[in-house]
Amino acid sequence: MKGIQGKNVLVTGGSSGIGQQIAIKFAEYGANVAINYYRNREEAEETEEALQVCRQKVQQQGVDDLLVQADVSKKADVDRMFDTVLEAWGRLDFLINNAGIQIAADSHELDVEKFTRVISTNTIGAFMCAQRAIQHFLAEDKPGAIVNVSSVHQVIPKPRFVGYTVSKGGMQNLTRTLALEYAGRNIRVNGIGPGATITPINRAWIDDPEKREMVVSHIPMGRAGEAEEMAEVTAFLCSDLSAYITGQTIFVDGGLTLYPDFRTAWSSE
C-alpha cells in the first residue's frame, strides 16, 4: 500500500487479536513493526506463544521487528517503550493505539478502581502514547499518522461495560481534538471502530452457535468481521491513499452502527 513500505510503526497491544493482525498487515506492506505486549513473557505462557506467532509472521516479510513490553496505563512504561523504539530505529512514522481492556459488571456495583483501570488503559494510555508520538513528529519536523482502535461502543451504549463505553467515547474526542490541533503540522489522527470481530478473546460467543447467532442477528451484513479486515482499514489510514483524511473514525462493523432495528419501517407506516 502506497506510503507504508520502509516506514516504522508501533502497535500497542500487538501480540494477539486485532493488534496482531495489524502488525502482520503492516509487515506485509513493508513496514518495520514494533510489537507492544502487556504481560511479562516469562510469567505468561499464552502471551509468549502469541508473541512468537506474531513475530514469526512479521519476520517472514523480511522487515525489522521489535518486541516492547509496556503497560500503557503507566507513563514510565510508555516512555520506556518509546525510548526503546526510537533508540533502535531513530524514527517512528506511525502509531497504532490498539491496547485496551474491558471489565463486565452491573454499573451500580462496579468497583471504582476497576472503572478507573479501564479508563487509564484505554483512554489515558492512548493519550500518553499519542503525546509521545506527536512530540517525536514535531521534533523531527516530519509528517506522521496515528490510528486509534476504538469500537462501535463509542456510539452504541453497552450495559454492564460502562468503563469500556466511556473510554471509547473519550477516544473518539481524543481522535478529533488531536487531529484538529495538529492538522497544520501534517500529523493525521484517525480511528477505526470495529464491530463484532472474530478474535481469540471472543471465543465464548464464536464457538457457541446460539450465542454467535445472537451476535450476528444484530449485524445487517449477517456475519462477524475478521481481524484482517480491521487491519486493512488501519493500514489504509496510515497510507498515502488517505492523505486528506484526518479526525475521522471509520466503523468497520458490517452495518452495526446503522440502527439495524430500522431495517424495516415500523414507525411511519
mmCIF file of C-alpha atoms in Angstrom:
data_model
loop_
_atom_site.group_PDB
_atom_site.id
_atom_site.type_symbol
_atom_site.label_atom_id
_atom_site.label_comp_id
_atom_site.label_asym_id
_atom_site.label_seq_id
_atom_site.Cartn_x
_atom_site.Cartn_y
_atom_site.Cartn_z
ATOM 1 C CA MET A 1 0.000 0.000 0.000
ATOM 2 C CA LYS A 2 1.435 3.350 -1.067
ATOM 3 C CA GLY A 3 3.404 5.196 1.605
ATOM 4 C CA ILE A 4 3.940 2.326 4.060
ATOM 5 C CA GLN A 5 6.947 0.435 2.736
ATOM 6 C CA GLY A 6 10.120 1.219 4.690
ATOM 7 C CA LYS A 7 8.265 3.114 7.424
ATOM 8 C CA ASN A 8 8.327 2.303 11.151
ATOM 9 C CA VAL A 9 5.150 1.532 13.083
ATOM 10 C CA LEU A 10 4.436 0.869 16.755
ATOM 11 C CA VAL A 11 1.391 -1.266 17.516
ATOM 12 C CA THR A 12 0.258 -1.314 21.139
ATOM 13 C CA GLY A 13 -1.457 -4.487 22.278
ATOM 14 C CA GLY A 14 0.049 -6.123 19.218
ATOM 15 C CA SER A 15 0.548 -9.682 20.411
ATOM 16 C CA SER A 16 -2.906 -11.098 19.606
ATOM 17 C CA GLY A 17 -6.309 -10.439 18.087
ATOM 18 C CA ILE A 18 -6.810 -7.279 16.039
ATOM 19 C CA GLY A 19 -3.448 -5.890 17.152
ATOM 20 C CA GLN A 20 -1.617 -8.968 15.913
ATOM 21 C CA GLN A 21 -3.287 -8.765 12.519
ATOM 22 C CA ILE A 22 -2.442 -5.062 12.284
ATOM 23 C CA ALA A 23 1.217 -5.822 12.997
ATOM 24 C CA ILE A 24 1.261 -8.564 10.366
ATOM 25 C CA LYS A 25 -0.539 -6.408 7.794
ATOM 26 C CA PHE A 26 1.930 -3.541 8.124
ATOM 27 C CA ALA A 27 4.780 -6.032 7.714
ATOM 28 C CA GLU A 28 3.128 -7.374 4.563
ATOM 29 C CA TYR A 29 3.127 -3.836 3.214
ATOM 30 C CA GLY A 30 6.830 -3.487 4.005
ATOM 31 C CA ALA A 31 6.876 -1.564 7.297
ATOM 32 C CA ASN A 32 9.138 -2.316 10.237
ATOM 33 C CA VAL A 33 6.969 -3.259 13.193
ATOM 34 C CA ALA A 34 7.392 -2.709 16.941
ATOM 35 C CA ILE A 35 5.019 -5.052 18.762
ATOM 36 C CA ASN A 36 3.959 -3.956 22.217
ATOM 37 C CA TYR A 37 2.708 -6.507 24.714
ATOM 38 C CA TYR A 38 1.481 -6.141 28.280
ATOM 39 C CA ARG A 39 2.268 -9.202 30.382
ATOM 40 C CA ASN A 40 5.741 -10.354 31.337
ATOM 41 C CA ARG A 41 6.621 -13.111 28.871
ATOM 42 C CA GLU A 42 8.230 -15.310 31.497
ATOM 43 C CA GLU A 43 5.068 -15.216 33.618
ATOM 44 C CA ALA A 44 2.509 -15.797 30.877
ATOM 45 C CA GLU A 45 2.887 -18.771 28.569
ATOM 46 C CA GLU A 46 -0.094 -17.669 26.481
ATOM 47 C CA THR A 47 1.478 -14.251 25.886
ATOM 48 C CA GLU A 48 4.765 -15.810 24.837
ATOM 49 C CA GLU A 49 3.063 -18.148 22.380
ATOM 50 C CA ALA A 50 1.027 -15.328 20.820
ATOM 51 C CA LEU A 51 4.103 -13.124 20.537
ATOM 52 C CA GLN A 52 6.105 -15.807 18.796
ATOM 53 C CA VAL A 53 3.315 -16.436 16.300
ATOM 54 C CA CYS A 54 3.066 -12.723 15.570
ATOM 55 C CA ARG A 55 6.808 -12.222 15.355
ATOM 56 C CA GLN A 56 7.283 -15.200 13.050
ATOM 57 C CA LYS A 57 4.667 -13.913 10.621
ATOM 58 C CA VAL A 58 6.164 -10.415 10.698
ATOM 59 C CA GLN A 59 9.689 -11.702 10.113
ATOM 60 C CA GLN A 60 8.519 -13.760 7.139
ATOM 61 C CA GLN A 61 8.011 -10.456 5.331
ATOM 62 C CA GLY A 62 11.700 -9.569 5.629
ATOM 63 C CA VAL A 63 11.204 -6.459 7.757
ATOM 64 C CA ASP A 64 12.691 -5.431 11.093
ATOM 65 C CA ASP A 65 10.728 -6.148 14.257
ATOM 66 C CA LEU A 66 10.930 -5.222 17.910
ATOM 67 C CA LEU A 67 9.178 -6.628 20.968
ATOM 68 C CA VAL A 68 8.495 -3.955 23.594
ATOM 69 C CA GLN A 69 6.810 -4.745 26.893
ATOM 70 C CA ALA A 70 4.811 -1.939 28.479
ATOM 71 C CA ASP A 71 1.656 -1.293 30.449
ATOM 72 C CA VAL A 72 0.309 1.695 28.524
ATOM 73 C CA SER A 73 -1.593 2.941 31.571
ATOM 74 C CA LYS A 74 1.755 3.771 33.214
ATOM 75 C CA LYS A 75 3.677 6.792 31.967
ATOM 76 C CA ALA A 76 7.041 5.325 32.903
ATOM 77 C CA ASP A 77 6.281 2.254 30.792
ATOM 78 C CA VAL A 78 5.118 4.379 27.862
ATOM 79 C CA ASP A 79 8.274 6.488 27.998
ATOM 80 C CA ARG A 80 10.464 3.387 28.171
ATOM 81 C CA MET A 81 8.636 1.844 25.217
ATOM 82 C CA PHE A 82 9.079 4.906 23.020
ATOM 83 C CA ASP A 83 12.688 5.359 24.096
ATOM 84 C CA THR A 84 13.393 1.728 23.124
ATOM 85 C CA VAL A 85 11.813 2.096 19.686
ATOM 86 C CA LEU A 86 13.494 5.406 18.916
ATOM 87 C CA GLU A 87 16.878 4.200 20.139
ATOM 88 C CA ALA A 88 16.625 1.142 17.896
ATOM 89 C CA TRP A 89 15.284 2.814 14.750
ATOM 90 C CA GLY A 90 15.872 6.529 15.172
ATOM 91 C CA ARG A 91 12.410 7.436 13.984
ATOM 92 C CA LEU A 92 8.742 6.489 14.171
ATOM 93 C CA ASP A 93 6.240 7.123 11.382
ATOM 94 C CA PHE A 94 3.002 5.550 12.604
ATOM 95 C CA LEU A 95 1.412 4.791 15.959
ATOM 96 C CA ILE A 96 -1.475 2.358 16.320
ATOM 97 C CA ASN A 97 -3.210 2.757 19.682
ATOM 98 C CA ASN A 98 -4.749 -0.700 19.959
ATOM 99 C CA ALA A 99 -4.149 -1.747 23.584
ATOM 100 C CA GLY A 100 -7.387 -1.980 25.527
ATOM 101 C CA ILE A 101 -9.302 -3.852 28.205
ATOM 102 C CA GLN A 102 -12.903 -4.229 29.322
ATOM 103 C CA ILE A 103 -14.440 -5.276 32.623
ATOM 104 C CA ALA A 104 -18.016 -6.521 32.946
ATOM 105 C CA ALA A 105 -20.173 -5.607 35.942
ATOM 106 C CA ASP A 106 -23.524 -4.036 36.696
ATOM 107 C CA SER A 107 -22.821 -0.320 36.807
ATOM 108 C CA HIS A 108 -24.343 0.159 40.260
ATOM 109 C CA GLU A 109 -21.969 -2.489 41.622
ATOM 110 C CA LEU A 110 -18.819 -1.699 39.623
ATOM 111 C CA ASP A 111 -15.780 -1.017 41.772
ATOM 112 C CA VAL A 112 -14.442 2.463 41.052
ATOM 113 C CA GLU A 113 -10.890 1.125 40.863
ATOM 114 C CA LYS A 114 -11.926 -1.224 38.053
ATOM 115 C CA PHE A 115 -13.665 1.623 36.227
ATOM 116 C CA THR A 116 -10.528 3.727 36.586
ATOM 117 C CA ARG A 117 -8.354 0.870 35.352
ATOM 118 C CA VAL A 118 -10.291 0.659 32.090
ATOM 119 C CA ILE A 119 -10.168 4.422 31.532
ATOM 120 C CA SER A 120 -6.464 4.501 32.395
ATOM 121 C CA THR A 121 -5.608 1.846 29.821
ATOM 122 C CA ASN A 122 -7.990 2.644 27.005
ATOM 123 C CA THR A 123 -8.103 6.440 27.051
ATOM 124 C CA ILE A 124 -5.272 7.834 29.165
ATOM 125 C CA GLY A 125 -2.913 5.216 27.768
ATOM 126 C CA ALA A 126 -3.882 6.152 24.215
ATOM 127 C CA PHE A 127 -3.312 9.822 25.040
ATOM 128 C CA MET A 128 0.129 9.235 26.559
ATOM 129 C CA CYS A 129 1.224 7.185 23.555
ATOM 130 C CA ALA A 130 -0.173 9.750 21.126
ATOM 131 C CA GLN A 131 1.558 12.530 23.036
ATOM 132 C CA ARG A 132 4.942 10.847 22.745
ATOM 133 C CA ALA A 133 4.413 10.149 19.053
ATOM 134 C CA ILE A 134 3.389 13.745 18.357
ATOM 135 C CA GLN A 135 6.355 15.089 20.311
ATOM 136 C CA HIS A 136 8.603 12.994 18.085
ATOM 137 C CA PHE A 137 6.905 14.091 14.862
ATOM 138 C CA LEU A 138 7.197 17.741 15.883
ATOM 139 C CA ALA A 139 10.828 17.433 16.998
ATOM 140 C CA GLU A 140 11.756 15.844 13.676
ATOM 141 C CA ASP A 141 9.541 18.292 11.749
ATOM 142 C CA LYS A 142 8.065 15.487 9.726
ATOM 143 C CA PRO A 143 4.607 14.078 8.982
ATOM 144 C CA GLY A 144 3.135 11.227 10.982
ATOM 145 C CA ALA A 145 -0.065 9.274 11.390
ATOM 146 C CA ILE A 146 -1.871 7.890 14.424
ATOM 147 C CA VAL A 147 -4.754 5.433 14.326
ATOM 148 C CA ASN A 148 -6.792 4.859 17.476
ATOM 149 C CA VAL A 149 -8.525 1.488 17.581
ATOM 150 C CA SER A 150 -11.826 2.387 19.165
ATOM 151 C CA SER A 151 -15.104 0.448 18.954
ATOM 152 C CA VAL A 152 -18.703 0.671 17.795
ATOM 153 C CA HIS A 153 -19.317 1.219 21.503
ATOM 154 C CA GLN A 154 -18.021 4.767 21.276
ATOM 155 C CA VAL A 155 -21.533 5.447 19.964
ATOM 156 C CA ILE A 156 -23.542 2.334 20.949
ATOM 157 C CA PRO A 157 -24.156 2.010 24.711
ATOM 158 C CA LYS A 158 -23.075 -1.312 26.202
ATOM 159 C CA PRO A 159 -24.791 -2.063 29.530
ATOM 160 C CA ARG A 160 -22.535 -3.710 32.135
ATOM 161 C CA PHE A 161 -19.479 -2.298 30.350
ATOM 162 C CA VAL A 162 -19.757 1.348 31.343
ATOM 163 C CA GLY A 163 -15.996 1.823 31.719
ATOM 164 C CA TYR A 164 -15.430 0.489 28.216
ATOM 165 C CA THR A 165 -18.077 2.650 26.551
ATOM 166 C CA VAL A 166 -16.929 5.770 28.398
ATOM 167 C CA SER A 167 -13.310 5.061 27.448
ATOM 168 C CA LYS A 168 -14.163 4.604 23.776
ATOM 169 C CA GLY A 169 -16.325 7.719 23.745
ATOM 170 C CA GLY A 170 -13.307 9.545 25.100
ATOM 171 C CA MET A 171 -11.139 8.029 22.393
ATOM 172 C CA GLN A 172 -13.456 9.483 19.755
ATOM 173 C CA ASN A 173 -12.890 13.012 21.031
ATOM 174 C CA LEU A 174 -9.189 12.341 21.584
ATOM 175 C CA THR A 175 -9.002 11.495 17.892
ATOM 176 C CA ARG A 176 -10.917 14.578 16.792
ATOM 177 C CA THR A 177 -9.139 17.009 19.099
ATOM 178 C CA LEU A 178 -5.611 15.895 18.258
ATOM 179 C CA ALA A 179 -6.468 15.807 14.567
ATOM 180 C CA LEU A 180 -7.656 19.409 14.635
ATOM 181 C CA GLU A 181 -4.796 20.620 16.788
ATOM 182 C CA TYR A 182 -2.023 19.164 14.623
ATOM 183 C CA ALA A 183 -3.511 19.102 11.122
ATOM 184 C CA GLY A 184 -1.430 22.128 10.191
ATOM 185 C CA ARG A 185 1.747 20.219 11.066
ATOM 186 C CA ASN A 186 0.862 17.340 8.717
ATOM 187 C CA ILE A 187 0.096 14.973 11.582
ATOM 188 C CA ARG A 188 -3.036 12.963 10.892
ATOM 189 C CA VAL A 189 -5.085 11.284 13.614
ATOM 190 C CA ASN A 190 -7.904 8.898 12.760
ATOM 191 C CA GLY A 191 -9.690 5.952 14.298
ATOM 192 C CA ILE A 192 -11.350 2.691 13.410
ATOM 193 C CA GLY A 193 -14.426 1.383 15.183
ATOM 194 C CA PRO A 194 -14.519 -2.418 14.974
ATOM 195 C CA GLY A 195 -17.800 -4.202 15.403
ATOM 196 C CA ALA A 196 -18.115 -7.844 16.425
ATOM 197 C CA THR A 197 -14.829 -9.412 15.346
ATOM 198 C CA ILE A 198 -13.555 -12.979 15.267
ATOM 199 C CA THR A 199 -10.578 -12.964 17.632
ATOM 200 C CA PRO A 200 -9.350 -15.287 20.397
ATOM 201 C CA ILE A 201 -10.790 -13.031 23.118
ATOM 202 C CA ASN A 202 -14.285 -13.591 21.671
ATOM 203 C CA ARG A 203 -14.165 -17.383 21.624
ATOM 204 C CA ALA A 204 -17.015 -17.543 24.170
ATOM 205 C CA TRP A 205 -19.575 -16.476 21.565
ATOM 206 C CA ILE A 206 -17.732 -17.522 18.429
ATOM 207 C CA ASP A 207 -17.667 -21.192 19.449
ATOM 208 C CA ASP A 208 -21.228 -21.267 20.785
ATOM 209 C CA PRO A 209 -23.733 -21.474 17.883
ATOM 210 C CA GLU A 210 -26.563 -19.983 19.929
ATOM 211 C CA LYS A 211 -24.518 -17.048 21.223
ATOM 212 C CA ARG A 212 -22.987 -16.475 17.803
ATOM 213 C CA GLU A 213 -26.434 -16.261 16.237
ATOM 214 C CA MET A 214 -27.447 -13.727 18.879
ATOM 215 C CA VAL A 215 -24.472 -11.570 17.913
ATOM 216 C CA VAL A 216 -24.827 -11.952 14.159
ATOM 217 C CA SER A 217 -28.578 -11.235 14.251
ATOM 218 C CA HIS A 218 -27.771 -7.603 15.056
ATOM 219 C CA ILE A 219 -25.382 -7.184 12.107
ATOM 220 C CA PRO A 220 -27.039 -6.123 8.827
ATOM 221 C CA MET A 221 -24.391 -7.903 6.744
ATOM 222 C CA GLY A 222 -25.140 -11.125 8.610
ATOM 223 C CA ARG A 223 -21.658 -12.029 9.789
ATOM 224 C CA ALA A 224 -18.940 -11.073 12.213
ATOM 225 C CA GLY A 225 -15.842 -9.284 10.968
ATOM 226 C CA GLU A 226 -12.362 -10.700 10.540
ATOM 227 C CA ALA A 227 -9.371 -9.162 12.299
ATOM 228 C CA GLU A 228 -7.660 -8.831 8.926
ATOM 229 C CA GLU A 229 -10.472 -6.546 7.751
ATOM 230 C CA MET A 230 -9.760 -4.242 10.684
ATOM 231 C CA ALA A 231 -6.059 -4.342 9.839
ATOM 232 C CA GLU A 232 -6.599 -3.359 6.200
ATOM 233 C CA VAL A 233 -8.538 -0.233 7.153
ATOM 234 C CA THR A 234 -5.899 0.674 9.737
ATOM 235 C CA ALA A 235 -3.149 0.394 7.132
ATOM 236 C CA PHE A 236 -5.216 2.482 4.699
ATOM 237 C CA LEU A 237 -5.496 5.275 7.281
ATOM 238 C CA CYS A 238 -1.703 5.432 7.562
ATOM 239 C CA SER A 239 -1.061 5.185 3.832
ATOM 240 C CA ASP A 240 -0.759 7.933 1.258
ATOM 241 C CA LEU A 241 -4.169 6.870 -0.036
ATOM 242 C CA SER A 242 -5.730 8.623 2.975
ATOM 243 C CA ALA A 243 -3.505 11.702 2.888
ATOM 244 C CA TYR A 244 -6.503 14.058 3.037
ATOM 245 C CA ILE A 245 -8.335 12.249 5.852
ATOM 246 C CA THR A 246 -7.980 13.269 9.479
ATOM 247 C CA GLY A 247 -10.179 13.349 12.567
ATOM 248 C CA GLN A 248 -12.408 10.532 11.331
ATOM 249 C CA THR A 249 -13.466 7.224 12.844
ATOM 250 C CA ILE A 250 -14.277 4.593 10.244
ATOM 251 C CA PHE A 251 -16.662 1.979 11.582
ATOM 252 C CA VAL A 252 -15.733 -1.477 10.313
ATOM 253 C CA ASP A 253 -18.842 -3.196 11.564
ATOM 254 C CA GLY A 254 -20.971 -4.732 8.832
ATOM 255 C CA GLY A 255 -23.545 -2.002 9.385
ATOM 256 C CA LEU A 256 -23.929 -2.471 13.135
ATOM 257 C CA THR A 257 -23.998 1.297 13.713
ATOM 258 C CA LEU A 258 -26.812 1.771 11.183
ATOM 259 C CA TYR A 259 -29.592 1.139 13.720
ATOM 260 C CA PRO A 260 -30.394 -2.399 12.491
ATOM 261 C CA ASP A 261 -33.829 -2.397 14.153
ATOM 262 C CA PHE A 262 -34.838 0.047 11.426
ATOM 263 C CA ARG A 263 -34.115 -2.384 8.576
ATOM 264 C CA THR A 264 -37.857 -2.444 8.121
ATOM 265 C CA ALA A 265 -40.079 0.592 8.601
ATOM 266 C CA TRP A 266 -42.167 0.323 11.767
ATOM 267 C CA SER A 267 -42.752 3.867 12.964
ATOM 268 C CA SER A 268 -44.080 5.781 9.955
ATOM 269 C CA GLU A 269 -46.274 3.336 8.047
#
